[in-house]
Tab-separated table of C-alpha atoms in Angstrom:
chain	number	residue	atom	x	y	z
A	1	UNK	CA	97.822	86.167	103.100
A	2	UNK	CA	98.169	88.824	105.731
A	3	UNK	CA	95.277	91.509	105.478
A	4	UNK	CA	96.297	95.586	103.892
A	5	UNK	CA	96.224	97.545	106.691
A	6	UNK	CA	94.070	100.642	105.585
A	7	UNK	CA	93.377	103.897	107.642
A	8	UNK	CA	90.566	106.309	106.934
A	9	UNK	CA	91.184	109.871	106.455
A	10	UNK	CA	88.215	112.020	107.104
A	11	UNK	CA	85.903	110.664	109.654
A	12	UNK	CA	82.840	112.306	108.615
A	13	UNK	CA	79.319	110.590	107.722
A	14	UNK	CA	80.321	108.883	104.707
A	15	UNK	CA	83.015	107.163	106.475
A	16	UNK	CA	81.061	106.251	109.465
A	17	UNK	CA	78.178	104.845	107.392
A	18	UNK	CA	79.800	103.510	104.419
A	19	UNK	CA	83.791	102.849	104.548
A	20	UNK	CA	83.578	101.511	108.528
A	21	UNK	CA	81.431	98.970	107.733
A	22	UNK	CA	82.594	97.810	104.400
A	23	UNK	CA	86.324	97.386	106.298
A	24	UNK	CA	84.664	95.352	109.012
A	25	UNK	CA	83.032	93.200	106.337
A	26	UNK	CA	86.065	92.293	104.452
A	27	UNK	CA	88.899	90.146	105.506
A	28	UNK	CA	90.873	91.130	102.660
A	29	UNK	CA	91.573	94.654	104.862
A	30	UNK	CA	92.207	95.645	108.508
A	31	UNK	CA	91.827	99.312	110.311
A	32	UNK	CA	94.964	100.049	111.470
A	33	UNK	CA	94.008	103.465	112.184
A	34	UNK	CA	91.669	107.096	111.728
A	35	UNK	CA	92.543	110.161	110.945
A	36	UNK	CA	90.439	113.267	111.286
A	37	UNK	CA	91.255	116.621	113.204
A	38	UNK	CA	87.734	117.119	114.520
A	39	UNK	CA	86.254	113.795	114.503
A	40	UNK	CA	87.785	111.581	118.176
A	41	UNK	CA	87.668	108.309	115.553
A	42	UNK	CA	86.306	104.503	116.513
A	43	UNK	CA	87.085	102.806	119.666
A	44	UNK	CA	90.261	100.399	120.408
A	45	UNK	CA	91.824	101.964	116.682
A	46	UNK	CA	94.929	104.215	116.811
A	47	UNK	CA	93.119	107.962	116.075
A	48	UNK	CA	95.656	110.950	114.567
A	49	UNK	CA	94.875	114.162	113.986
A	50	UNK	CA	96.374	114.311	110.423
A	51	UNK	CA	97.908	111.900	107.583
A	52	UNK	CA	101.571	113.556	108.070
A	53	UNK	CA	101.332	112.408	111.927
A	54	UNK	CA	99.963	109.028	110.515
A	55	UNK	CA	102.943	108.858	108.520
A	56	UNK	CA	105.409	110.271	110.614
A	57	UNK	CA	104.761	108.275	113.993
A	58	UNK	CA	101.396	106.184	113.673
A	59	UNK	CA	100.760	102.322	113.025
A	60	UNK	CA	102.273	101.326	109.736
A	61	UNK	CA	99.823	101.200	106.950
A	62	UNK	CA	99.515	99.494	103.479
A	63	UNK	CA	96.670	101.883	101.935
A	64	UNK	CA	94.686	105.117	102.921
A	65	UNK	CA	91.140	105.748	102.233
A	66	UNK	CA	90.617	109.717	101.566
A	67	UNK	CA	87.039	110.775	102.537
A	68	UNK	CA	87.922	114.617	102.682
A	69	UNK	CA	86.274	117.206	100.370
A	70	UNK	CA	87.949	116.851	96.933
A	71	UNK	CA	89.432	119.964	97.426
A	72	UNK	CA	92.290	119.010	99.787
A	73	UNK	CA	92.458	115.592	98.300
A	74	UNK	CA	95.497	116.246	95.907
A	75	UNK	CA	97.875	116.647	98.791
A	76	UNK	CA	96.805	113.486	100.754
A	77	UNK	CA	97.076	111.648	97.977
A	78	UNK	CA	100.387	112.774	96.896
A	79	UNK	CA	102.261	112.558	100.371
A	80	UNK	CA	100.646	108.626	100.655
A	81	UNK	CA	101.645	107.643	96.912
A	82	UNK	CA	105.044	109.190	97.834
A	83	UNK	CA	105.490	106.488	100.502
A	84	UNK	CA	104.007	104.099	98.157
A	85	UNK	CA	100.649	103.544	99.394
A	86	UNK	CA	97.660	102.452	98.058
A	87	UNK	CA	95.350	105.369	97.544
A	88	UNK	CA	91.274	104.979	97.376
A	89	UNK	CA	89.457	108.178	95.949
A	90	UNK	CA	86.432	108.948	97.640
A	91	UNK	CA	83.776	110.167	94.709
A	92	UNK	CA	84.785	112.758	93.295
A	93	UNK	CA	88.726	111.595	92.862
A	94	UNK	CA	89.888	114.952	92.499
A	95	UNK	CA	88.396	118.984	92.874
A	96	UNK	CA	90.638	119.430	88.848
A	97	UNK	CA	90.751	116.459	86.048
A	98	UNK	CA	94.567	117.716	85.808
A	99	UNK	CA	95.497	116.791	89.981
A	100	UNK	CA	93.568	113.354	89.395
A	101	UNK	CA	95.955	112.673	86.140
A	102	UNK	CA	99.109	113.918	88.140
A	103	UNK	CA	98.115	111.403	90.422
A	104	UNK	CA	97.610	108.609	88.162
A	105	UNK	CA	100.784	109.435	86.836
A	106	UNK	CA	102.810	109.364	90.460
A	107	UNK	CA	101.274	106.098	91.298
A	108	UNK	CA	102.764	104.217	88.335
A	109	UNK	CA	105.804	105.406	89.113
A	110	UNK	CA	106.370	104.060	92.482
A	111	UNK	CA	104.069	101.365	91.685
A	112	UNK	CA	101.035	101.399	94.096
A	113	UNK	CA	97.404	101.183	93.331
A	114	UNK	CA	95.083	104.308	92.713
A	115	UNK	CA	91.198	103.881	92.685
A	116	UNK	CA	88.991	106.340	91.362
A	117	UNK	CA	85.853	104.789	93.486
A	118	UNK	CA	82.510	105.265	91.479
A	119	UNK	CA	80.396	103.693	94.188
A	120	UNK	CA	77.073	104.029	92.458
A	121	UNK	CA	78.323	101.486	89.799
A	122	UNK	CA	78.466	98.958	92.384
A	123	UNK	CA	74.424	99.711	92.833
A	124	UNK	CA	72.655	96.094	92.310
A	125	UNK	CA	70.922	96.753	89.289
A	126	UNK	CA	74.085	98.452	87.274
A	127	UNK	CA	75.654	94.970	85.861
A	128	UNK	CA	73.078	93.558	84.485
A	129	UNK	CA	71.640	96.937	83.086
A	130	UNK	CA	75.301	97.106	81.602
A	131	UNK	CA	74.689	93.816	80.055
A	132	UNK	CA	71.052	94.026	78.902
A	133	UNK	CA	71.821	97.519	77.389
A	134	UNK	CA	75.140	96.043	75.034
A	135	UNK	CA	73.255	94.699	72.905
A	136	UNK	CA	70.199	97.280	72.166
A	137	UNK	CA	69.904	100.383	69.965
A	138	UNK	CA	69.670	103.317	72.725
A	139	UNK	CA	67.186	105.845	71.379
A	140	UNK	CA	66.724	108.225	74.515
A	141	UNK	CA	67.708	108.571	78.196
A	142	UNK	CA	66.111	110.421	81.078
A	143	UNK	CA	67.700	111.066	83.897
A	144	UNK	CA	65.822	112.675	87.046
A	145	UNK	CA	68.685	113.021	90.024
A	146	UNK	CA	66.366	115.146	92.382
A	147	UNK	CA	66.960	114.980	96.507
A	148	UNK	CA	66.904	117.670	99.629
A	149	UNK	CA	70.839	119.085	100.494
A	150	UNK	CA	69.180	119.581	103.806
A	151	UNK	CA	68.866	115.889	104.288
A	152	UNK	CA	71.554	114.655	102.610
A	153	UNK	CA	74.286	117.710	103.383
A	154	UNK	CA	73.474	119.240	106.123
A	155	UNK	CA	75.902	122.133	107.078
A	156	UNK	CA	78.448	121.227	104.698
A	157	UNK	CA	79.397	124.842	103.433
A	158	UNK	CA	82.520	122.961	101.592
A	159	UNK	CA	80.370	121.330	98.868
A	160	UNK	CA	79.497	125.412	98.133
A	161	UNK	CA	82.627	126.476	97.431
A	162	UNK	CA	84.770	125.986	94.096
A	163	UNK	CA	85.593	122.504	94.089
A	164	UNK	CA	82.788	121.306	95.886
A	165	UNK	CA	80.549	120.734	93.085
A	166	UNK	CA	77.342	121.669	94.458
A	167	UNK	CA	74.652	119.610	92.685
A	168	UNK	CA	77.153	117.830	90.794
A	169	UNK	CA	78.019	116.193	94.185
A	170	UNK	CA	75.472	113.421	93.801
A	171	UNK	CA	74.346	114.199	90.470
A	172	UNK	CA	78.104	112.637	89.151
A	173	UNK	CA	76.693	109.506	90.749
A	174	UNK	CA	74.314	109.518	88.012
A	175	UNK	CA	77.180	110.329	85.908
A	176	UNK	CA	78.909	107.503	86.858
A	177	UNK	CA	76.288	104.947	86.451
A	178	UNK	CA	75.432	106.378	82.542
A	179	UNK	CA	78.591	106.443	81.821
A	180	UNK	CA	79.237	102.871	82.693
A	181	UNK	CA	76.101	101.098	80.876
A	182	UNK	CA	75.736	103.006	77.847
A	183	UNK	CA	77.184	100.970	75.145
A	184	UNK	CA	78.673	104.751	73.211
A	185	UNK	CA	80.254	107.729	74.413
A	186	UNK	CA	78.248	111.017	74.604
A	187	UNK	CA	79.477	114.363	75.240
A	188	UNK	CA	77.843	117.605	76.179
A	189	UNK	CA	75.543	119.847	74.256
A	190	UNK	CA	74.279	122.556	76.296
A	191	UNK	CA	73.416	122.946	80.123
A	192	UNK	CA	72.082	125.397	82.560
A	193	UNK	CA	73.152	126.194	85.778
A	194	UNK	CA	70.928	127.482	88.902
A	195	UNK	CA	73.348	128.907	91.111
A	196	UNK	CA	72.497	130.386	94.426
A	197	UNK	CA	72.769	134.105	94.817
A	198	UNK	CA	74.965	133.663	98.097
A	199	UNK	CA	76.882	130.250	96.634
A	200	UNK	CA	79.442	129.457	94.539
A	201	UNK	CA	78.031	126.290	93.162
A	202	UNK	CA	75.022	125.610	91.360
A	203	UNK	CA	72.025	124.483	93.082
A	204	UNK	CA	70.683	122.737	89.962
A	205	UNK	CA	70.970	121.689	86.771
A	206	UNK	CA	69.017	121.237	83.439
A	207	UNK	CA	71.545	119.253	80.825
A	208	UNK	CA	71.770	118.089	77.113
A	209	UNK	CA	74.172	115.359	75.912
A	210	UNK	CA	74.219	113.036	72.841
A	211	UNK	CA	75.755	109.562	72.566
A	212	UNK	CA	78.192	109.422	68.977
A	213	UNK	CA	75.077	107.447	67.254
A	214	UNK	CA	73.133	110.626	67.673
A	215	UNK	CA	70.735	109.672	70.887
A	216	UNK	CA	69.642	112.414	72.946
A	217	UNK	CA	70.195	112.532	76.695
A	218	UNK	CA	69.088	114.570	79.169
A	219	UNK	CA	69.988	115.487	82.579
A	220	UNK	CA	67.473	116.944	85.299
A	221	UNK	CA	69.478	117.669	88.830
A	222	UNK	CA	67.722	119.439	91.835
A	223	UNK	CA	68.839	119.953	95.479
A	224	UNK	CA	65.740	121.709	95.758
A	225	UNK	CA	63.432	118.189	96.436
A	226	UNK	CA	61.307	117.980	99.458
A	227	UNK	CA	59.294	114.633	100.555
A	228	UNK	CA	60.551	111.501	98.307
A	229	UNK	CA	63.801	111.783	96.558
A	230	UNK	CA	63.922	110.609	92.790
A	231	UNK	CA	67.675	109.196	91.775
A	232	UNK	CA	66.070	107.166	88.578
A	233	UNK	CA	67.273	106.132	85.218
A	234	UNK	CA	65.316	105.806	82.025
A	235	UNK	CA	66.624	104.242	78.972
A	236	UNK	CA	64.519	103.759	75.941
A	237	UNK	CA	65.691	101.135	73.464
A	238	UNK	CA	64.745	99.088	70.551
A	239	UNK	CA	63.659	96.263	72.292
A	240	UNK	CA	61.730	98.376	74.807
A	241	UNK	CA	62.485	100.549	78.501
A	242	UNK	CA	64.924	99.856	80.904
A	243	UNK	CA	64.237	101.663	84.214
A	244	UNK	CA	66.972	101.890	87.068
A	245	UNK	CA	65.853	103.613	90.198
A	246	UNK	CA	66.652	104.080	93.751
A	247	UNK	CA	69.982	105.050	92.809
A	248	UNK	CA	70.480	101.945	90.599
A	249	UNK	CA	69.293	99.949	93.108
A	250	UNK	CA	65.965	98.591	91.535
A	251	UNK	CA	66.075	97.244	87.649
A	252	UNK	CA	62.799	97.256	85.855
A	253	UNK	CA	62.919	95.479	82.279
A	254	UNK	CA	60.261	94.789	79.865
A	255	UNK	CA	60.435	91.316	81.459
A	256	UNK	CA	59.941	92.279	84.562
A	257	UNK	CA	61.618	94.115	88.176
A	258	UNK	CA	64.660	93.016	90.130
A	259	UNK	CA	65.462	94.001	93.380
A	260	UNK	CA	68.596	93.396	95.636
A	261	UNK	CA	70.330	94.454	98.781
A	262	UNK	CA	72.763	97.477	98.425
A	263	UNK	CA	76.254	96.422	98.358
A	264	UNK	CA	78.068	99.221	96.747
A	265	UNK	CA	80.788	99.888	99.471
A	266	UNK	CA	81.417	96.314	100.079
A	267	UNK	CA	81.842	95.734	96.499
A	268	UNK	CA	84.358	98.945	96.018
A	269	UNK	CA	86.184	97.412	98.695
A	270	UNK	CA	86.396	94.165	96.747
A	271	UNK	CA	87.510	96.060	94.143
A	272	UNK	CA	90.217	97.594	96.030
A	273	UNK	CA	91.470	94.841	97.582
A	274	UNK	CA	92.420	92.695	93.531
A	275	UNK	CA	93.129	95.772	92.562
A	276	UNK	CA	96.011	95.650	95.022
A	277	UNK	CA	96.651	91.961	94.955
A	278	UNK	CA	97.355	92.486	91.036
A	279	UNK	CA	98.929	95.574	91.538
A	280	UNK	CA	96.957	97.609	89.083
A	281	UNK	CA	94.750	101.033	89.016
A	282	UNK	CA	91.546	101.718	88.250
A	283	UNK	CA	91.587	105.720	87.389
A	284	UNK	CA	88.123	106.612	85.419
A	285	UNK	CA	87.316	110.307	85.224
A	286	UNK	CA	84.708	110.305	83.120
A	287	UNK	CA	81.963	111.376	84.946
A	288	UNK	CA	84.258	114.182	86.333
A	289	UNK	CA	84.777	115.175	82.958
A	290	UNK	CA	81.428	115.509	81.914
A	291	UNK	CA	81.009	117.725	84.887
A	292	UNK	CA	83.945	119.805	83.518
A	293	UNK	CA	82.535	120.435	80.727
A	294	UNK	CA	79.275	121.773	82.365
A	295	UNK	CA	80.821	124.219	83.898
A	296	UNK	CA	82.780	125.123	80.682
A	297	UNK	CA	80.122	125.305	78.297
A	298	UNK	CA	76.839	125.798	80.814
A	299	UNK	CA	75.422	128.790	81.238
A	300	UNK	CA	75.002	130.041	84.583
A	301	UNK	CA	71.154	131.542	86.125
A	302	UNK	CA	71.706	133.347	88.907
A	303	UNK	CA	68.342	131.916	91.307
A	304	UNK	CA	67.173	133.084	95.430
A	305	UNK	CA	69.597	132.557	98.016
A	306	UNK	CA	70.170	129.239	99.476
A	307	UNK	CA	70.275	129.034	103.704
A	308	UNK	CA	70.982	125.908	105.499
């Protein structure tokens, strides 16, 4: 079976440590080409300076991965579906819930394959915390999502603006993970939002959910954090804690602690690739939801200036 030719569209540090590599890894997928107007691409692979060229007069493609900021997403997406090509979603799949939708709805027309890609499901410990957590009463989750945008966004004045989420940008990681192993739904109940004086997003946030059987949750995110970052998970049950940390990384049961080596792009790539093969979508915008609604029914704290 001859590989899907894929190009990358935004050559930034995401795609350089994450998407790159997980291409290289899998045989399912070739890079037929880059696409960036600031970035000069990888060596010995066709480089354009922007999808239309791509399109227009570049190598011919089966699939595009878009690693832009969400808020020019829409567009890429649309033009590549239009030529019906397979279209992966860099986290978050869409700056609106509506463009992501109109999307879903344009690639079942011409039949190619959308993925919303949650990478932080992929995280080693998420499965079997998934598994473990089907069959327990929940009674309360914790969630601390606390890191330094210094460190992990430096001079990115995108993920400011409207659109760009802010804190939300790796708190919906979180998001996504909760979302995923929590046996009910849970929606919203009140939040708080600690937006910069000079920003447009919010710097942090202090949330409230409950699951439909009435357990609370809560939500702690802070771009604020300084020496070690905390991205943990705590899940009280009836048959004791479950404890994902690192990101979901590390699973610590009342039997014990697993560890394993991160494979979250390699498995989104995996993914990708049946997704494809079976000619299916995978379109979940759940966590993206939930992250609506924060900024619907949050109220907003106006806190010191924020400069990078």
């Amino acid at each position: 079976m001859d590989p899907i030719r894929i190009a990358v569209v935004g050559v930034g540090k995401i795609a350089r440590d994450q998407h790159l590599p997980a291409i290289a890894g899998n045989r399912a997928f070739s890079l037929a080409a880059t696409v960036s107007p600031h970035d000069p691409g990888v060596p010995e692979v066709p480089h354009l300076e922007s999808l239309e060229q791509l399109l227009e007069d570049g190598p011919a493609v089966d699939a595009v991965a878009l690693c832009t900021p969400p808020q020019v997403r829409y567009g890429l997406a649309a033009m590549a579906l239009k030529r019906g090509i397979h279209v992966f979603l860099e986290k978050p799949p869409g700056a609106t819930l509506a463009e992501v939708a109109a999307l879903e709805s344009r690639a079942d027309k011409v039949g190619a394959t959308l993925f919303a890609a949650w990478h932080s499901r992929f995280a080693a410990g998420v499965a079997p915390a998934r598994a473990w957590l089907a069959e327990r009463r929940i009674e309360r989750v914790e969630i601390t999502w606390r890191e330094d945008v210094r460190v992990w966004h430096p001079g990115q004045a995108w993920i400011w603006e409207p659109g760009g989420l802010g804190v939300f940008d790796p708190g919906i990681n979180a998001l996504s993970i909760v979302t995923h192993i929590l046996p009910r739904p849970f929606f919203l109940k009140t939040a708080t939002l600690e937006i910069p004086a000079n920003r447009a997003a919010p710097i942090a946030a202090d949330m409230h959910f409950c699951d439909t059987g009435g357990a609370a949750i809560h939500m702690d995110l802070d771009w604020r954090q300084t020496g070690p970052q905390s991205w943990d998970i705590i899940v009280e049950t009836d048959a004791g804690t479950l404890k994902l940390s690192n990101g979901g990384a590390v699973l610590s049961l009342p039997s014990g602690t697993e560890h394993a080596e991160d494979h979250e792009y390699p498995g989104l790539y995996a993914r990708f690739a049946t997704l494809i093969r079976s000619g299916r979508s995978d379109v979940d915008v759940d966590p993206l939801r939930l992250v609506a609604d924060a900024f619907l029914r949050g109220k907003r704290a106006t806190t010191e200036a924020f400069i990078d």
